[in-house]
Amino acid sequence: MNTTDRFLSQTHTVKNQPPALEDYNLFAEDQALQEAVKREGAAWSEQDLLRFGAECGLPERITLGFAANANKPQLMTHDRFGHRIDQIDFHPSYHQLMDIAITEGLHASPWANPKPGAHVARAAKYYLHTQVEAAHGCPITMTFAAIPALHHQPDLLAKFGPKIMAPEYDGRNVPDTMKHGMTIGMAMTEKQGGSDVRTNTTKAYAIGAEGPGKAYELVGHKWFVSAPMCDAFLVLAQTEKGLSCFLLPRWRPDGTKNALHIQQLKNKMGNVANASSECELRGALAWMVGEEGRGVRTIIEMVAMTRYDCMIGSSSGMRQAIVQAIHHAQHRSAFGATLVDQPLMQNVLADLALESEAAMTLTMRMARAMDQQDNEHERLLARIATPIGKYWICKRTPNHAYEAMEVIGGMGVMENTIMPRLFRESPVNAIWEGSGNVQCLDILRAIQKEPEVLEAYFNELQRAVGTDKRFDFFVSKLKADFSSTPKEQWQYQARYFADHMAIALQAALLLQHAPAYIADAFCASRLTAHTSANYGCLPTGLDPRAIIKRALSA
């Protein structure tokens, strides 16, 4: 080949493309999270979070998330000899992610080592970890959430609790007696009822004596069993006294396989690395947890914690989305200027950054409430603010993910970037553990059952009253709306109340704790008539550069 041929074969040099976002510290680059960890009571965890944040930004750690999602779990109902095994095979990357999560204590650290700020430290670490890969967080969350429910049955907690809380992951399909650690799942939903679990038809038959802690055989069908390779499951089934809660192991104490048969894996649009399934219970052994006929009351302890984790997960998705968008805009030029320096792009990025910080701030405030459940205000606030936060943050995430994807443009829809995964993952938390309407109804149920929760909510807002006139007016109107709306119309207006309660709570927290330019921008864009349905409509007079720099200064 002569010189001319070589010249003609080189069509271009790659330029104006951002480098891969890797080898960065997810904690060190998140100023708002660092402040929240200190403020909410877990300053003692900073060095550990710095260490873990650096690990989460390593190329090899990021690669695990891509590999786990590129290789879907595979179900084998029988082995080659015809034995029923109900085994799900995962890519090794999934097991590595699970091992990291459990070794780091994301499944149980506040229960295994309770101390001031334990929930805050765990929430911060989970927030970092799920930015790498979110789907495997499902069994981690359920294992974490199972402990409060098992407190209703102390003998079962004593028997299984140490292994559930142990920092040991073992993904083998073998009896829990052969393991040093266990994971716990949940099986509530059935075809005919969905969220209306009281219509469940799965039946429980006592093997001998009846009542809490006693053995039963369960017969029925579960429509959604997420993470069916867990070692045991909290399950709802009907007895003569009504819907009751049970702990169902994958293997019986004698080492034989329990009669939990996986029918098929769900073919989901997102949450790909995690297996979700339909299961038949054909006389499966299980032990009653808590009072007979009070199964919802028992398992709601688990549901409440999973909803709290949905807040963490969706906030984490927002954080990863805005970081990717800002990183791209910092390194990409168009029409003669870097994207991040162009006014309209600054408006979009700053708006997305506000949403992300507000979500994280509310989530970490709830972590402090979880740490202080012996304080009546914190208990009441957690009761009402958890469904508020779960509803609002999870519902805001899909559009946030889409807008961040649009910032990146055509590359944002390529499967070799994280953006399609973030987008597909974004609706999951809004639907799972109770969809938007279920959360709104739970807010109303909390107020009706324990009116003090509404007082606690407004007491929390009161801490910011007097710092911003827009906020004061917004809170006054919200109080007036509760007073003037007939209670028979509350359900019809439930989303209106939930929306406004969420925005007001986020504003109150930002006014108290965030820099003035953050709180001002949030109030100007969320609490006034200016408010727009789309991101990128911040009013003038704000400081978008400062907001963007706070979100990612690298």
C-alpha atoms as one frame of an Amber mdcrd trajectory, in Angstrom:
protein
   0.000   0.000   0.000   1.482   3.358  -1.004   1.266   6.580   0.997  -1.778
   7.800  -0.897  -3.691   4.557  -0.250  -2.882   4.719   3.468  -4.085   8.301
   3.599  -7.329   7.467   1.813  -8.040   4.506   4.116  -8.016   6.713   7.226
 -11.420   8.350   7.118 -11.206  10.239  10.407  -9.793  10.517  13.904 -12.214
   9.954  16.788 -12.653  13.197  18.706 -15.286  15.133  20.637 -16.296  11.971
  22.473 -16.302  11.756  26.292 -14.056   9.234  28.021 -15.714   6.376  29.864
 -16.937   7.417  33.297 -14.831   5.107  35.437 -12.020   5.221  37.958 -13.888
   7.810  39.993 -15.071   7.770  43.592 -18.878   7.755  43.756 -18.877   9.006
  47.338 -16.112  11.606  47.048 -17.824  13.132  43.998 -21.208  13.371  45.744
 -21.040  16.434  47.983 -24.727  16.320  48.892 -24.470  12.689  50.012 -21.395
  13.426  52.121 -23.276  16.222  53.869 -26.311  14.001  54.418 -24.253  11.214
  55.990 -22.811  13.664  58.532 -26.093  15.469  59.158 -28.203  12.359  59.648
 -25.862  10.741  62.142 -23.348   8.468  60.400 -20.173  10.563  60.236 -18.376
   7.552  61.690 -18.880   5.717  58.367 -17.167   8.277  56.101 -13.870   6.455
  55.648 -15.636   3.209  54.856 -17.875   4.999  52.351 -14.845   6.633  50.712
 -13.250   3.214  50.352 -16.435   1.676  48.980 -17.173   4.644  46.693 -13.782
   4.192  45.039 -14.433   0.486  44.535 -17.821   1.187  42.929 -16.113   3.369
  40.318 -13.561   0.767  39.253 -13.909  -0.497  35.649 -14.046  -4.106  36.781
 -16.876  -3.335  39.240 -18.848  -1.458  36.568 -18.334  -4.376  34.178 -20.125
  -6.697  36.611 -23.336  -4.730  36.144 -23.178  -4.993  32.372 -22.387  -8.712
  32.436 -25.178  -9.543  34.902 -27.722  -7.862  32.639 -26.364  -9.245  29.375
 -26.827 -12.798  30.657 -30.363 -13.496  31.859 -31.019 -16.053  34.593 -31.928
 -19.483  33.241 -34.436 -21.872  34.868 -33.881 -25.615  35.047 -36.926 -27.291
  36.576 -35.424 -30.817  36.378 -31.972 -32.312  36.127 -30.981 -34.679  33.322
 -32.171 -37.651  35.340 -35.690 -36.269  35.755 -35.388 -35.078  39.361 -37.182
 -31.862  40.234 -34.504 -29.308  41.165 -36.051 -25.853  40.497 -32.646 -24.351
  39.925 -31.903 -20.944  38.446 -28.488 -20.415  36.970 -27.020 -16.914  37.066
 -23.983 -15.453  35.383 -20.981 -15.370  37.760 -21.149 -11.565  37.768 -24.528
 -11.732  39.518 -23.080 -13.880  42.279 -20.147 -11.479  42.609 -22.507  -8.543
  43.047 -24.544 -10.471  45.607 -21.385 -11.422  47.472 -20.227  -7.786  47.564
 -23.607  -6.595  48.828 -23.811  -9.158  51.611 -20.171  -8.923  52.616 -20.634
  -5.143  52.914 -23.676  -5.696  55.145 -26.298  -4.197  52.840 -28.644  -7.054
  53.721 -28.554  -6.682  57.501 -25.985  -4.314  59.020 -28.456  -2.215  61.081
 -29.852  -5.411  62.626 -26.530  -7.223  63.052 -24.708  -4.187  64.463 -27.284
  -1.688  65.717 -25.886   1.699  66.690 -26.656   5.371  66.082 -26.605   6.084
  62.347 -26.581   2.429  61.308 -29.492   2.842  58.881 -27.963   6.035  57.477
 -24.618   4.351  56.808 -26.301   1.356  55.237 -28.549   3.551  53.058 -25.558
   5.542  51.803 -23.621   2.410  50.919 -26.654   0.847  49.229 -27.117   4.112
  47.287 -23.572   3.758  45.960 -23.777   0.036  45.236 -27.017   0.121  43.258
 -25.555   2.746  40.945 -23.412  -0.117  39.661 -26.319  -2.573  39.261 -29.809
  -2.348  40.700 -31.606  -5.599  39.881 -29.729  -7.859  42.285 -30.785  -5.474
  45.038 -34.171  -7.206  45.162 -33.056 -10.223  47.266 -30.763  -7.952  49.274
 -33.689  -5.703  50.166 -36.026  -8.598  50.982 -33.434 -10.193  53.230 -32.955
  -6.851  54.983 -36.705  -6.352  55.349 -37.438  -9.856  56.648 -35.903  -9.323
  60.078 -38.582  -6.884  61.373 -41.316  -9.309  60.286 -39.595 -12.264  61.958
 -39.584 -10.363  65.244 -43.254 -11.396  65.388 -42.053 -15.000  65.815 -39.062
 -15.005  68.188 -38.388 -18.748  67.949 -38.021 -18.594  64.167 -35.922 -15.442
  64.456 -33.642 -17.202  66.920 -33.338 -20.197  64.602 -32.763 -18.417  61.292
 -31.794 -14.867  62.269 -28.052 -15.458  62.748 -27.678 -16.903  59.248 -29.891
 -14.226  57.702 -27.750 -11.498  59.256 -24.413 -13.216  58.612 -22.122 -11.466
  56.074 -21.865 -14.706  54.103 -23.281 -15.278  50.610 -23.799 -18.781  49.269
 -25.662 -19.010  45.971 -25.738 -22.801  45.779 -29.009 -24.667  45.428 -28.532
 -26.659  48.636 -30.282 -26.806  52.046 -29.671 -23.857  54.365 -28.194 -26.311
  56.880 -25.214 -26.514  54.507 -24.742 -22.745  54.415 -23.331 -20.088  56.720
 -25.639 -17.386  55.355 -29.205 -17.161  54.021 -31.221 -14.882  51.786 -34.955
 -14.309  52.224 -37.639 -13.646  49.602 -41.326 -12.799  49.686 -44.373 -14.299
  47.968 -47.631 -12.400  48.384 -49.124 -11.645  44.968 -51.617 -13.956  43.284
 -53.293 -13.743  39.871 -56.764 -12.840  41.035 -55.812 -10.118  43.489 -52.511
  -8.397  42.811 -52.164  -5.785  45.555 -55.433  -6.984  47.102 -53.759  -9.792
  49.003 -56.828 -10.456  51.141 -58.296 -12.238  48.111 -55.426 -14.751  48.148
 -56.563 -18.342  47.706 -53.415 -20.186  48.818 -54.432 -22.460  51.712 -52.446
 -23.517  54.767 -53.166 -26.851  56.482 -51.767 -27.596  59.919 -49.573 -30.679
  60.039 -50.093 -31.112  63.782 -50.709 -28.440  66.362 -51.979 -25.109  65.054
 -50.812 -21.562  65.695 -47.733 -19.332  65.649 -44.467 -21.137  65.030 -46.219
 -24.398  64.080 -45.712 -26.344  60.861 -48.231 -26.192  57.993 -48.477 -27.407
  54.419 -49.254 -24.706  51.838 -51.177 -25.338  48.636 -51.638 -22.627  46.032
 -50.143 -20.503  43.280 -47.997 -17.374  43.617 -48.062 -15.056  40.632 -44.939
 -13.040  41.477 -42.097 -14.588  43.439 -39.063 -12.400  42.987 -35.623 -13.876
  43.590 -36.918 -17.471  43.831 -33.435 -18.787  44.576 -33.620 -17.320  48.074
 -33.255 -19.814  50.893 -36.654 -19.063  52.443 -39.693 -16.873  51.813 -42.291
 -15.007  53.792 -45.592 -16.117  52.293 -49.266 -15.290  52.838 -51.839 -18.092
  52.973 -55.370 -18.607  54.280 -56.202 -20.566  57.428 -59.606 -20.964  59.054
 -58.946 -17.706  60.921 -57.970 -15.753  57.833 -54.874 -14.623  55.976 -51.731
 -15.580  57.863 -47.985 -15.210  57.373 -45.586 -18.132  57.000 -41.866 -18.750
  56.592 -41.345 -21.268  53.794 -37.872 -22.786  53.227 -36.635 -23.992  49.828
 -35.478 -27.210  51.491 -37.103 -29.172  54.267 -35.203 -29.779  57.551 -34.522
 -33.377  56.529 -32.598 -32.183  53.470 -35.254 -33.042  50.905 -36.533 -30.457
  48.464 -39.600 -28.526  49.593 -42.637 -28.560  47.320 -42.139 -25.065  45.931
 -42.164 -25.569  42.168 -41.023 -22.789  39.862 -43.337 -22.768  36.833 -41.601
 -20.154  34.741 -39.462 -17.031  34.935 -41.046 -13.700  34.098 -39.825 -12.073
  30.891 -39.419  -8.506  32.168 -38.585  -5.317  30.305 -36.136  -4.365  33.050
 -34.693  -5.761  36.251 -33.133  -8.379  34.005 -30.341  -9.632  36.236 -32.863
 -10.571  38.920 -35.072 -13.616  38.432 -38.815 -13.221  38.995 -41.093 -16.225
  38.768 -44.445 -17.929  39.108 -44.487 -20.734  41.656 -46.798 -23.553  42.671
 -46.958 -24.601  46.316 -47.906 -28.267  46.383 -47.966 -29.116  50.054 -44.899
 -27.004  50.822 -43.736 -26.986  54.431 -43.900 -23.620  56.195 -44.041 -22.274
  59.760 -46.566 -19.692  60.863 -45.094 -16.286  61.666 -47.026 -14.113  64.095
 -50.674 -14.265  65.046 -52.981 -16.464  62.976 -55.318 -14.444  60.792 -53.098
 -11.341  61.118 -50.785 -12.085  58.222 -51.011  -8.656  56.647 -50.127  -7.006
  59.953 -47.102  -9.298  60.222 -45.754  -9.038  56.710 -46.412  -5.290  56.489
 -43.283  -4.885  58.608 -41.355  -6.365  55.690 -43.303  -4.395  53.091 -42.588
  -1.088  54.850 -38.860  -1.708  54.739 -38.915  -2.790  51.100 -40.766   0.430
  50.232 -38.072   2.404  52.034 -35.437   0.571  49.995 -37.350   1.448  46.817
 -36.684   5.077  47.734 -32.973   4.349  48.031 -32.889   2.440  44.754 -34.764
   5.047  42.724 -32.718   7.879  44.223 -29.613   5.920  43.283 -30.867   5.545
  39.701 -31.405   9.293  39.490 -27.914   9.922  40.793 -26.284   7.643  38.229
 -28.367   9.201  35.438 -27.441  12.807  36.263 -23.763  11.917  36.727 -23.694
  10.288  33.294 -25.454  13.279  31.738 -23.158  15.893  33.303 -20.047  13.872
  32.459 -21.143  13.719  28.823 -21.948  17.420  28.687 -18.570  18.328  30.195
 -16.719  16.541  27.407 -18.960  17.053  24.384 -19.012  20.184  22.199 -21.658
  21.300  19.717 -22.287  24.509  17.823 -19.026  26.015  18.986 -19.219  25.424
  22.734 -19.042  22.636  25.323 -22.554  21.409  26.091 -22.241  22.098  29.800
 -21.521  25.765  29.044 -24.634  26.268  26.916 -27.520  28.004  28.748 -30.331
  25.655  27.691 -28.307  22.558  28.567 -27.424  24.144  31.906 -31.136  24.564
  32.570 -31.804  20.880  31.875 -28.825  19.567  33.832 -29.466  21.813  36.820
 -33.118  20.749  36.924 -32.164  17.063  36.818 -29.556  17.655  39.529 -32.157
  19.335  41.754 -34.463  16.341  41.391 -31.669  13.948  42.261 -30.508  15.836
  45.336 -34.054  16.308  46.616 -34.718  12.566  46.281 -31.524  11.603  48.086
 -32.092  14.180  50.833 -35.574  12.861  51.600 -34.328   9.278  51.507 -31.516
   9.947  53.948 -33.901  11.800  56.251 -35.998   8.644  56.316 -32.869   6.658
  57.148 -32.458   8.808  60.269 -36.102   8.176  61.140 -35.449   4.427  60.843
 -32.539   4.816  63.239 -34.721   6.591  65.817 -37.905   4.536  65.966 -37.970
   4.887  69.745 -38.653   8.609  69.206 -42.383   9.191  68.711 -41.986  11.987
  66.161 -39.587   9.888  64.091 -41.877   6.860  64.250 -44.894   8.845  63.142
 -42.943  10.639  60.443 -41.597   7.380  59.028 -45.111   5.937  58.934 -46.443
   8.684  56.663 -43.306   9.865  54.856 -42.260   6.396  53.663 -45.291   5.961
  51.370 -45.018   9.639  50.400 -41.387   9.207  49.414 -41.882   5.839  47.784
 -44.734   7.234  45.695 -43.019  10.451  44.636 -39.373   9.485  44.152 -40.119
   6.250  42.322 -42.673   7.947  40.097 -40.278  10.771  39.184 -37.480   8.419
  38.183 -38.610   7.239  34.701 -38.878  10.722  33.216 -35.632  11.669  34.925
 -33.883   8.689  33.326 -35.315   9.558  29.923 -34.217  13.203  30.109 -30.689
  12.180  31.109 -30.658   9.759  28.191 -31.724  12.550  25.857 -28.841  14.721
  27.073 -26.467  12.065  25.810 -28.365  11.795  22.527 -27.997   8.866  20.156
 -25.299   7.215  22.246 -27.712   7.266  25.163 -29.831   4.524  23.624 -26.903
   2.242  22.847 -26.821  -0.964  24.863 -23.087  -0.607  25.517 -23.894   2.370
  27.752 -25.650   2.218  31.105 -28.485   4.530  30.055 -30.855   1.913  28.527
 -30.495  -0.148  31.674 -31.266   2.837  33.885 -34.309   3.613  31.782 -35.643
   0.048  31.815 -35.033  -0.203  35.542 -36.711   3.133  36.278 -40.402   2.042
  36.378 -39.791  -1.044  38.499 -39.761   0.493  41.970 -42.841   2.592  41.208
 -44.830  -0.589  40.496 -43.321  -3.112  42.907 -44.165  -3.096  46.610 -47.369
  -1.202  45.903 -48.003   1.018  42.905 -48.706   4.753  43.088 -52.365   4.408
  43.990 -51.560   1.864  46.694 -49.077   4.290  48.265 -51.601   7.128  48.159
 -54.222   4.969  49.837 -51.666   3.948  52.447 -51.033   7.618  53.232 -54.758
   8.102  53.824 -54.966   4.885  55.822 -52.150   6.055  58.074 -53.912   9.377
  58.710 -57.251   7.720  59.403 -55.816   5.065  61.706 -53.372   7.337  63.529
 -54.194  11.027  62.966 -51.019  12.031  64.787 -48.998  11.129  61.679 -50.363
  14.159  59.849 -49.472  16.364  62.787 -45.944  14.909  62.779 -45.674  15.601
  59.064 -46.609  19.269  59.439 -44.360  19.566  62.493 -41.501  18.445  60.270
 -42.387  21.120  57.720 -42.629  23.725  60.476 -38.870  23.519  60.975 -38.410
  25.362  57.653 -41.298  27.814  57.959 -40.112  31.416  57.860 -37.113  30.774
  55.603 -38.857  31.239  52.243 -42.174  32.980  51.499 -42.941  30.607  48.629
 -42.577  27.656  50.951 -44.690  29.270  53.655 -47.507  29.911  51.180 -47.282
  26.375  49.788 -47.518  24.825  53.265 -50.417  27.079  54.269 -52.328  26.082
  51.160 -51.647  22.400  51.749 -53.008  22.672  55.294 -56.050  24.516  53.986
 -56.632  21.869  51.330 -56.709  19.133  53.974 -59.145  21.161  56.069 -61.452
  22.233  53.238 -61.652  18.944  51.335 -64.476  16.711  52.618 -63.011  13.449
  53.830 -65.259  11.472  51.499 -63.339  13.143  48.645 -59.866  12.466  50.035
 -59.414   9.259  48.070 -60.324  10.975  44.808 -57.777  13.706  45.615 -55.163
  11.348  47.065 -52.568  11.889  44.348 -52.911  15.645  44.684 -52.203  15.354
  48.393 -49.294  12.935  47.893 -47.663  15.122  45.218 -47.846  18.247  47.324
 -46.802  16.521  50.550 -43.718  15.127  48.833 -42.658  18.432  47.281 -43.229
  20.317  50.528 -41.170  17.819  52.528 -38.306  17.925  50.031 -38.407  21.730
  50.045 -38.363  21.844  53.852 -35.288  19.633  53.989 -33.419  21.557  51.292
 -34.251  24.905  52.900 -32.766  23.655  56.156 -29.723  21.820  54.860 -28.777
  22.605  51.251 -26.898  25.663  49.951 -29.147  28.655  49.305 -28.804  28.345
  45.534 -30.152  24.774  45.683 -33.108  25.576  47.945 -33.926  28.735  45.977
 -33.958  26.865  42.673 -36.095  24.068  44.095 -38.675  26.454  45.539 -38.717
  28.596  42.384 -39.286  25.605  40.128 -41.468  23.342  42.299 -43.526  25.550
  44.615 -44.759  28.326  42.344 -47.106  28.777  39.404 -44.010  28.592  37.199
 -43.834  24.840  37.758 -43.588  22.904  34.472 -44.194  19.268  33.633 -40.883
  19.018  31.787 -37.327  19.263  33.038 -35.290  22.191  31.761 -37.811  24.925
  32.526 -36.091  26.560  35.497 -36.908  30.272  35.765 -34.281  32.953  35.368
 -32.333  34.414  38.272 -30.946  31.084  39.494 -27.397  29.701  39.517 -27.392
  26.601  37.289 -23.591  26.476  37.082 -23.295  26.129  40.837 -25.998  23.448
  40.906 -24.229  21.425  38.208 -20.815  21.805  39.844 -22.227  20.603  43.157
 -23.633  17.507  41.454 -20.356  16.548  39.766 -17.159  18.550  39.908 -14.871
  16.001  38.241
